[in-house]
Amino acid sequence: MSTTATPSWSVIICSIDAGKYAHIVQSYERLLAGRRFEIIGIHDARSLAEAYNRGIARARGDSLVFSHDDILILDDGFAGKIEQHLAKGFDLIGFAGAKAVSDGYWWSAGPAQQYGAVGHAPPGLPQLSLHVYGIDDVAISPAQVIDGLCMVAARRAVDTLQFDAETFDHFHLYDLDYSFSLHQRGLRVGVVHDIPLLHMSVGSFGAHWQEHRQRFVRKHAAALGRVADAPLPEPLKLRARVALFDDAQSLRRFWTHANLLRAGLAMRRMQR
Amino acid sequence: MPSEPTPHSTVLPSQAMPRSIAFYLPQFHPIPENDEWWGKGFTEWRNVTRAEPLFEGHDQPRRPADLGYYDLRVPEIMEQQAALAREAGIHGFCYYYYWFAGRRLLEKPLDRMLASGTPDFPFCLCWANENWSRRWDGSEQEVLMRQEYGEDYARRIIRDMLPFLQDARYIRVDGKPLLLVYRVDIIPDCAAMTDIWREEAVAAGLPGLYLVRVESFVELDPQAYGFDAATEFPPHLLDKVALSDPKTILKQHPKFSGFVFDYEKIAQHYGNKPAPDYKRFKALVPSWDNTARKRFNPYVLRRASPELYKSWLNQCLRETCRRFKGEERLLFINAWNEWAEGCYLEPDEKFGHRYLEATREAHAQMASELHSGTQRSSHDPLGFAVALFDDGQLEEAYSRFLSMVEAGERNPLVFVYLGLIALSSALPDDAHTFFQHAIDSSADRANTMAAIAQRCLERDQLAFAETYFSAAVEAQPTLIGGFVLLAEVWERQGRLRDALQLLGSFTQAESSMRPAILARIIKLARALGDTSSEYAASLLARDFPDSHARAIELMLSRDTTRAADLRAEAQRFAQSHGNQLQQMPAQPVARLRVGFVLGLPDASSTTLRLEALLRELDPQRFETFVFARGLSSSESTQRLFLLADAWDNLCGLDADACDARIRAHAINILINLDAYASLAALDVFSRRNAPLQVNWSWPPRPLALPCIDHLLVDALSASTDNYAELCCEAPAVIEHLPAFALPALDLPSSSASPLRHTAPRGLRLACLEAAELIDQRSWQAWARILAALPEARLRLNFSDLSATAIASLLSQLASLGIEAARIDHCMAMDSGALLEAWQDVDLGLCPLSGDSSLPTLLGLQQGVGSISSTAVTPWTALSAGLIDQLGGAALIAHQADDEDYVALAVQLASDVTLARELGSALRDRLQDSALLDTAGFAEAFAACLHALWQQKLEGIA
């Protein structure tokens, strides 16, 4: 799996499901074939932040992938494209995010600020849903916060900052906090649109999430411009343009820059 | 200097003798404009001589006799023509007058006639106010000389014409010069024009004008346009579908796609036409065949003869005497010398002088009848009996009619009159019996029933009228006039609601009667206090001032939220009423909101074109909306849904609900993409939800789209011969080939391949149009192809057919000689799956009916060419057109019989290497062709929409 020479890529996966883990490992092996890479599995984490920090400690690669175990990247050009984006000076790259944030969720600043497109394969549904959140006429858009379903960090990002496992000691908000903190330290965060990706689940927004959302708001009160103990509004519903496709082929056929760009524009117009 | 001619209007042989006036084409001499457009020395004779027969018995080319291929620059010709016409009893010529915003064309013969005073023959003018187009049809397409009106045109043209109108030879009615206009329906503010004309005529010392509108395109009360009367203009305004009889045409030219009518039937049709409430002069045509101008798409009146013409002329003369008195006894003959339309009285090689003689005889007969003070001629027992009937001498008439029957006369009219006499004598059973005889002895049962009904209606026999109108429309559901009169019966019976409901079905009718229908609906709705129906009909009828004003009034009372519409309506009203309303500025919009109305948004060439547009139309200039009339969850639908700015399903909604949905989006331009422009699609358009409504479906059925402002056509469709014939109005052309959003080729193969069953590799043919859409003729052709290629297999697309349906289809194929072992299949529902299914095919086969352009195009993308045929239907020509655009002529069969297609398929399939090379070449050309240039296509489309919108704004401003 990992090579003896110093790898250029480290993939850190936190998983407690052997089946999913095997599947995602297989996927990354294919995506990184021909490159020096290592895959670091964390199976006993207390929190995602803690797991990822453990992964960072072990990782030797220049590019570090922090990946959920329930995603599927549908583009064999994944590694090459990410390398190009990193070479342009981005330090942390995600697949969905926003160029501004006002609350403890990445779409909090409204549809005009959000970026990305993600395919979903929610359990129980026979079809794949493509969610277009917003697209710029570039392959990668600068952002302040990103979603953690898959994040790729340059070595200088993790050398600058690690995940805040102390504040975010569960499975929520670690991603928002990490990306926003990097952004505040002057590092470049971005959202890519040119790599189709499937997420096999949808998020959960229960009590734990609400608690960590409060922690995020308190931690970044100065930047968010809100009084820490002010009551939080109900989270806005995530806005997206959504369509259902029968299979990954169909979804991929749609996934061109021109199509996503127009769909992203339609999404923004839809919100007016 | 010639001597002062005698004023003809005062020297009529008899005040009561009908004056027959023949339309006269002053072409037949070269002019610089025609030299430029058609080549040096062009005259209409060039068209006439090139015509060729298109079917067995087709009388082409027509060859002139006495006058030869004359040149109107030779003064003697016009004199000889006048002499021939005078001899035949024709009163005068009606010269076409060509005037384009001050510029006259073909003016020399007229000017010389005016200046020289010869020929000394009465004449009048008809302003031929149509575009000159390359198609010879006055259309907006390929315009050579546009009919523009410009500022103060009305005054300018009448002043130009005044020297003619003041000439002593000019034909007058009660002292007023008779002036015709060919198409008043396209003249802006026509009534104002006639006011100016009359004012100028009076200022020039004339007592006024007698204005006649030619009923070339629409039947409507001429007074609405400021005209005194109208004239029929056969063979225009025919119900093509009801009257043509293509099945009787034998041995056709493969490219023949015209209409063929029976002369006698057309004469009967015009004879049975109910007289309108306004003054309309009778007119007739000696024959008609415009092959010389239209090549393969002509209208032809078959079996025309001098005898039938004479009979029609007799009827016209009598009808004229019956309906008009004094100098209003006019009738028109179309035409003296329209050689390229096969419509002339001048001697030709086939009939010599017989048409002129027939004309002379008919006039002599009429003169004789009039001279003896009665029209009762023993040479015309039917006319005599009819005259007796009209005089109320029923007993005498009865015995005359009966003796005609006993003498073997089978003319249905005889039985009709016998029935009417029985009816007048309160013998209803006998009346029914006679009427039934009339119907049984008629070649045109429905029209005879309608004629009986109308005569019953005239005599207030409402029950009889209802019975026969009902029977007529049942026998011929396209007989819209029958429905209208049935509604009148019900109205007179007090059944207003029923009448309104009946007429409501015809508000979208493809008929020249539509204006009359709308007027009657408005009247009925007013009587019933049904403002909703009145409003809807007024909106549809808003080209007519009264309805227009009422529409605005009703709009105000119904809905105060429609400010934009109201403004537009008010502007139109102001324009047609001399700006009586205050002008309101038109408001340009920053981004045009364009709504596309789709049928079922499944994979088709339409959705691929639309997808290209939704993606590529400049979002800074356009917002896009899709209104789907069908529900689908296909990949195509999802793609369109993602790309459109907004999406709304109109499935199952009635017109009101559609109206609300579309208005909510404040659409500027609503575009119909629904295939065939079905009537059902009109629910979406009928309420005028958008200021500009456009049809862009192929093949277009524009007559089905009365709520459409413009027809839109792409460069590919515009280039096919069929388009012009299917299209009654000139379309706006997108100056680009249609471009399609094809799925990418470079995706890895899907694990869920659409292929369910793949036969061992051999020669593989394919038709991936859904198998349930394939017609019998294609199956038979393919059976012959497979029989000739024993090693070949045919791949079919069973799309979403059930197992039972597949079994049934296979069994049907087996009966045609296509064994199941010869078939392999895919079940492809969308473009991606279709693309994949073409992968290992050697040669494609387009079906012989239907539009298979989507699978054909995907085959080309996969490097597989398809054999197609241009000769079958316009739909099949689409696929052939695509292939042809890429230089794939070798794949196209042109002969109408299928042997050509079969032979071509067998020949190419026998040389697989050649077939594959051809396919590869087409694929390569496709990649570089405009068919994939979606950005260029969108830009051309945008330019077209902007031009239409600009035109709309200018119309409002």
mmCIF file of C-alpha atoms in Angstrom, chain B residues 288-483:
data_model
loop_
_atom_site.group_PDB
_atom_site.id
_atom_site.type_symbol
_atom_site.label_atom_id
_atom_site.label_comp_id
_atom_site.label_asym_id
_atom_site.label_seq_id
_atom_site.Cartn_x
_atom_site.Cartn_y
_atom_site.Cartn_z
ATOM 1 C CA TRP B 288 -54.220 26.637 -61.943
ATOM 2 C CA ASP B 289 -50.818 24.988 -61.794
ATOM 3 C CA ASN B 290 -47.865 26.899 -60.381
ATOM 4 C CA THR B 291 -45.254 24.225 -61.074
ATOM 5 C CA ALA B 292 -43.317 26.775 -63.112
ATOM 6 C CA ARG B 293 -42.672 28.781 -59.959
ATOM 7 C CA LYS B 294 -42.723 26.192 -57.221
ATOM 8 C CA ARG B 295 -41.003 23.307 -59.005
ATOM 9 C CA PHE B 296 -41.741 20.245 -56.849
ATOM 10 C CA ASN B 297 -44.198 21.829 -54.447
ATOM 11 C CA PRO B 298 -46.919 23.217 -56.682
ATOM 12 C CA TYR B 299 -50.651 23.527 -56.260
ATOM 13 C CA VAL B 300 -52.310 21.923 -59.219
ATOM 14 C CA LEU B 301 -55.950 21.974 -60.271
ATOM 15 C CA ARG B 302 -56.382 18.840 -62.322
ATOM 16 C CA ARG B 303 -58.882 18.139 -65.053
ATOM 17 C CA ALA B 304 -59.520 21.815 -65.745
ATOM 18 C CA SER B 305 -61.241 22.309 -69.091
ATOM 19 C CA PRO B 306 -62.888 25.140 -71.024
ATOM 20 C CA GLU B 307 -66.242 23.404 -70.523
ATOM 21 C CA LEU B 308 -65.968 23.258 -66.730
ATOM 22 C CA TYR B 309 -64.673 26.803 -66.717
ATOM 23 C CA LYS B 310 -67.637 27.952 -68.756
ATOM 24 C CA SER B 311 -70.025 26.264 -66.376
ATOM 25 C CA TRP B 312 -68.355 27.991 -63.413
ATOM 26 C CA LEU B 313 -68.390 31.313 -65.255
ATOM 27 C CA ASN B 314 -72.098 30.885 -65.986
ATOM 28 C CA GLN B 315 -72.714 30.294 -62.328
ATOM 29 C CA CYS B 316 -70.636 33.341 -61.353
ATOM 30 C CA LEU B 317 -72.461 35.562 -63.832
ATOM 31 C CA ARG B 318 -75.860 34.486 -62.546
ATOM 32 C CA GLU B 319 -74.824 34.828 -58.936
ATOM 33 C CA THR B 320 -73.505 38.301 -59.716
ATOM 34 C CA CYS B 321 -76.816 39.279 -61.282
ATOM 35 C CA ARG B 322 -78.668 37.819 -58.328
ATOM 36 C CA ARG B 323 -76.667 39.654 -55.711
ATOM 37 C CA PHE B 324 -75.743 42.960 -57.334
ATOM 38 C CA LYS B 325 -77.337 45.667 -59.380
ATOM 39 C CA GLY B 326 -76.118 48.287 -61.822
ATOM 40 C CA GLU B 327 -72.442 49.026 -61.894
ATOM 41 C CA GLU B 328 -71.712 46.839 -58.940
ATOM 42 C CA ARG B 329 -72.268 43.831 -61.145
ATOM 43 C CA LEU B 330 -68.579 42.978 -61.268
ATOM 44 C CA LEU B 331 -66.796 39.683 -61.390
ATOM 45 C CA PHE B 332 -63.140 38.863 -61.602
ATOM 46 C CA ILE B 333 -61.252 36.298 -63.597
ATOM 47 C CA ASN B 334 -57.930 35.178 -62.225
ATOM 48 C CA ALA B 335 -56.198 35.660 -64.585
ATOM 49 C CA TRP B 336 -55.562 36.862 -68.109
ATOM 50 C CA ASN B 337 -51.923 35.882 -68.316
ATOM 51 C CA GLU B 338 -50.474 34.289 -65.184
ATOM 52 C CA TRP B 339 -48.577 31.760 -67.244
ATOM 53 C CA ALA B 340 -46.266 30.631 -64.462
ATOM 54 C CA GLU B 341 -49.291 29.826 -62.355
ATOM 55 C CA GLY B 342 -50.943 27.939 -65.193
ATOM 56 C CA CYS B 343 -53.725 30.455 -64.956
ATOM 57 C CA TYR B 344 -54.517 32.295 -68.162
ATOM 58 C CA LEU B 345 -57.129 32.821 -70.852
ATOM 59 C CA GLU B 346 -54.644 33.581 -73.585
ATOM 60 C CA PRO B 347 -54.446 30.932 -76.302
ATOM 61 C CA ASP B 348 -52.104 28.033 -75.650
ATOM 62 C CA GLU B 349 -51.027 25.043 -77.666
ATOM 63 C CA LYS B 350 -53.326 22.618 -75.906
ATOM 64 C CA PHE B 351 -56.643 24.467 -75.904
ATOM 65 C CA GLY B 352 -56.070 27.156 -78.505
ATOM 66 C CA HIS B 353 -58.847 29.760 -78.212
ATOM 67 C CA ARG B 354 -61.256 27.506 -76.367
ATOM 68 C CA TYR B 355 -61.046 29.348 -73.049
ATOM 69 C CA LEU B 356 -61.650 32.636 -74.829
ATOM 70 C CA GLU B 357 -64.564 31.104 -76.697
ATOM 71 C CA ALA B 358 -65.999 29.705 -73.479
ATOM 72 C CA THR B 359 -65.742 33.176 -71.994
ATOM 73 C CA ARG B 360 -67.450 34.699 -74.984
ATOM 74 C CA GLU B 361 -70.225 32.115 -74.975
ATOM 75 C CA ALA B 362 -70.935 32.547 -71.286
ATOM 76 C CA HIS B 363 -71.121 36.298 -71.638
ATOM 77 C CA ALA B 364 -73.260 36.059 -74.747
ATOM 78 C CA GLN B 365 -75.612 33.719 -72.971
ATOM 79 C CA MET B 366 -75.884 36.050 -70.018
ATOM 80 C CA ALA B 367 -76.425 39.029 -72.295
ATOM 81 C CA SER B 368 -79.106 37.145 -74.100
ATOM 82 C CA GLU B 369 -80.856 36.213 -70.887
ATOM 83 C CA LEU B 370 -80.700 39.784 -69.712
ATOM 84 C CA HIS B 371 -81.740 41.141 -73.052
ATOM 85 C CA SER B 372 -84.891 39.081 -73.138
ATOM 86 C CA GLY B 373 -85.701 40.457 -69.752
ATOM 87 C CA THR B 374 -85.439 37.124 -68.129
ATOM 88 C CA GLN B 375 -82.787 34.684 -67.252
ATOM 89 C CA ARG B 376 -85.143 31.837 -68.078
ATOM 90 C CA SER B 377 -83.509 30.223 -71.020
ATOM 91 C CA SER B 378 -84.606 27.049 -72.604
ATOM 92 C CA HIS B 379 -80.920 26.324 -73.150
ATOM 93 C CA ASP B 380 -80.523 26.257 -69.417
ATOM 94 C CA PRO B 381 -83.446 24.346 -67.956
ATOM 95 C CA LEU B 382 -81.862 24.290 -64.505
ATOM 96 C CA GLY B 383 -81.373 28.068 -64.472
ATOM 97 C CA PHE B 384 -84.921 28.503 -65.696
ATOM 98 C CA ALA B 385 -86.341 26.259 -62.998
ATOM 99 C CA VAL B 386 -84.271 27.988 -60.341
ATOM 100 C CA ALA B 387 -85.525 31.345 -61.531
ATOM 101 C CA LEU B 388 -89.096 30.090 -61.257
ATOM 102 C CA PHE B 389 -88.353 28.898 -57.749
ATOM 103 C CA ASP B 390 -86.825 32.265 -56.853
ATOM 104 C CA ASP B 391 -89.923 33.973 -58.212
ATOM 105 C CA GLY B 392 -92.089 31.860 -55.931
ATOM 106 C CA GLN B 393 -93.702 29.920 -58.780
ATOM 107 C CA LEU B 394 -93.234 26.686 -56.909
ATOM 108 C CA GLU B 395 -95.652 24.498 -58.791
ATOM 109 C CA GLU B 396 -94.165 25.413 -62.138
ATOM 110 C CA ALA B 397 -90.664 25.045 -60.763
ATOM 111 C CA TYR B 398 -91.547 21.649 -59.280
ATOM 112 C CA SER B 399 -92.743 20.294 -62.599
ATOM 113 C CA ARG B 400 -89.622 21.669 -64.366
ATOM 114 C CA PHE B 401 -87.292 20.070 -61.829
ATOM 115 C CA LEU B 402 -89.219 16.812 -61.927
ATOM 116 C CA SER B 403 -89.088 16.619 -65.679
ATOM 117 C CA MET B 404 -85.328 17.126 -65.511
ATOM 118 C CA VAL B 405 -85.070 14.161 -63.152
ATOM 119 C CA GLU B 406 -87.210 12.103 -65.467
ATOM 120 C CA ALA B 407 -84.883 13.071 -68.291
ATOM 121 C CA GLY B 408 -81.990 11.540 -66.335
ATOM 122 C CA GLU B 409 -80.578 14.708 -64.782
ATOM 123 C CA ARG B 410 -78.519 13.799 -61.699
ATOM 124 C CA ASN B 411 -77.394 17.269 -60.723
ATOM 125 C CA PRO B 412 -77.704 17.343 -56.918
ATOM 126 C CA LEU B 413 -79.010 20.895 -57.118
ATOM 127 C CA VAL B 414 -82.161 19.648 -58.819
ATOM 128 C CA PHE B 415 -82.937 17.393 -55.859
ATOM 129 C CA VAL B 416 -82.063 20.140 -53.412
ATOM 130 C CA TYR B 417 -84.664 22.410 -55.011
ATOM 131 C CA LEU B 418 -87.223 19.630 -55.116
ATOM 132 C CA GLY B 419 -86.602 19.124 -51.409
ATOM 133 C CA LEU B 420 -86.991 22.816 -50.742
ATOM 134 C CA ILE B 421 -90.281 22.866 -52.625
ATOM 135 C CA ALA B 422 -91.474 19.870 -50.596
ATOM 136 C CA LEU B 423 -90.431 21.704 -47.460
ATOM 137 C CA SER B 424 -92.355 24.793 -48.486
ATOM 138 C CA SER B 425 -95.358 22.554 -49.099
ATOM 139 C CA ALA B 426 -95.131 21.167 -45.545
ATOM 140 C CA LEU B 427 -94.090 17.734 -46.767
ATOM 141 C CA PRO B 428 -91.077 17.098 -44.537
ATOM 142 C CA ASP B 429 -90.735 13.404 -45.345
ATOM 143 C CA ASP B 430 -90.640 14.111 -49.069
ATOM 144 C CA ALA B 431 -88.126 16.871 -48.431
ATOM 145 C CA HIS B 432 -85.819 14.446 -46.616
ATOM 146 C CA THR B 433 -86.144 11.969 -49.459
ATOM 147 C CA PHE B 434 -85.197 14.566 -52.082
ATOM 148 C CA PHE B 435 -82.344 15.851 -49.977
ATOM 149 C CA GLN B 436 -81.070 12.319 -49.563
ATOM 150 C CA HIS B 437 -81.115 11.908 -53.349
ATOM 151 C CA ALA B 438 -79.157 15.137 -53.667
ATOM 152 C CA ILE B 439 -76.560 13.876 -51.226
ATOM 153 C CA ASP B 440 -76.342 10.469 -52.866
ATOM 154 C CA SER B 441 -75.807 11.968 -56.306
ATOM 155 C CA SER B 442 -73.112 14.370 -55.141
ATOM 156 C CA ALA B 443 -69.384 13.800 -55.316
ATOM 157 C CA ASP B 444 -68.978 16.006 -52.285
ATOM 158 C CA ARG B 445 -71.522 14.761 -49.770
ATOM 159 C CA ALA B 446 -70.510 16.976 -46.888
ATOM 160 C CA ASN B 447 -70.663 20.180 -48.879
ATOM 161 C CA THR B 448 -73.986 19.195 -50.375
ATOM 162 C CA MET B 449 -75.380 18.563 -46.911
ATOM 163 C CA ALA B 450 -74.074 21.949 -45.836
ATOM 164 C CA ALA B 451 -75.609 23.578 -48.911
ATOM 165 C CA ILE B 452 -78.986 21.979 -48.125
ATOM 166 C CA ALA B 453 -78.687 23.109 -44.537
ATOM 167 C CA GLN B 454 -77.869 26.620 -45.550
ATOM 168 C CA ARG B 455 -80.869 26.895 -47.845
ATOM 169 C CA CYS B 456 -83.029 25.563 -45.034
ATOM 170 C CA LEU B 457 -81.529 28.137 -42.721
ATOM 171 C CA GLU B 458 -82.274 30.892 -45.227
ATOM 172 C CA ARG B 459 -85.911 29.748 -45.131
ATOM 173 C CA ASP B 460 -85.893 29.618 -41.358
ATOM 174 C CA GLN B 461 -86.335 25.853 -41.359
ATOM 175 C CA LEU B 462 -84.157 25.521 -38.290
ATOM 176 C CA ALA B 463 -84.796 21.866 -37.487
ATOM 177 C CA PHE B 464 -83.848 20.865 -41.028
ATOM 178 C CA ALA B 465 -80.858 23.166 -40.981
ATOM 179 C CA GLU B 466 -79.663 21.613 -37.742
ATOM 180 C CA THR B 467 -80.090 18.085 -39.069
ATOM 181 C CA TYR B 468 -78.095 18.709 -42.245
ATOM 182 C CA PHE B 469 -75.399 20.859 -40.714
ATOM 183 C CA SER B 470 -74.878 18.193 -38.054
ATOM 184 C CA ALA B 471 -74.670 15.526 -40.726
ATOM 185 C CA ALA B 472 -72.293 17.640 -42.805
ATOM 186 C CA VAL B 473 -69.826 18.230 -39.994
ATOM 187 C CA GLU B 474 -70.051 14.635 -38.930
ATOM 188 C CA ALA B 475 -69.199 13.564 -42.471
ATOM 189 C CA GLN B 476 -66.397 16.075 -42.696
ATOM 190 C CA PRO B 477 -65.173 17.333 -39.331
ATOM 191 C CA THR B 478 -62.908 19.842 -41.066
ATOM 192 C CA LEU B 479 -65.909 21.690 -42.466
ATOM 193 C CA ILE B 480 -65.576 24.592 -40.107
ATOM 194 C CA GLY B 481 -68.114 26.669 -41.993
ATOM 195 C CA GLY B 482 -70.658 23.969 -41.198
ATOM 196 C CA PHE B 483 -69.952 24.246 -37.486
#
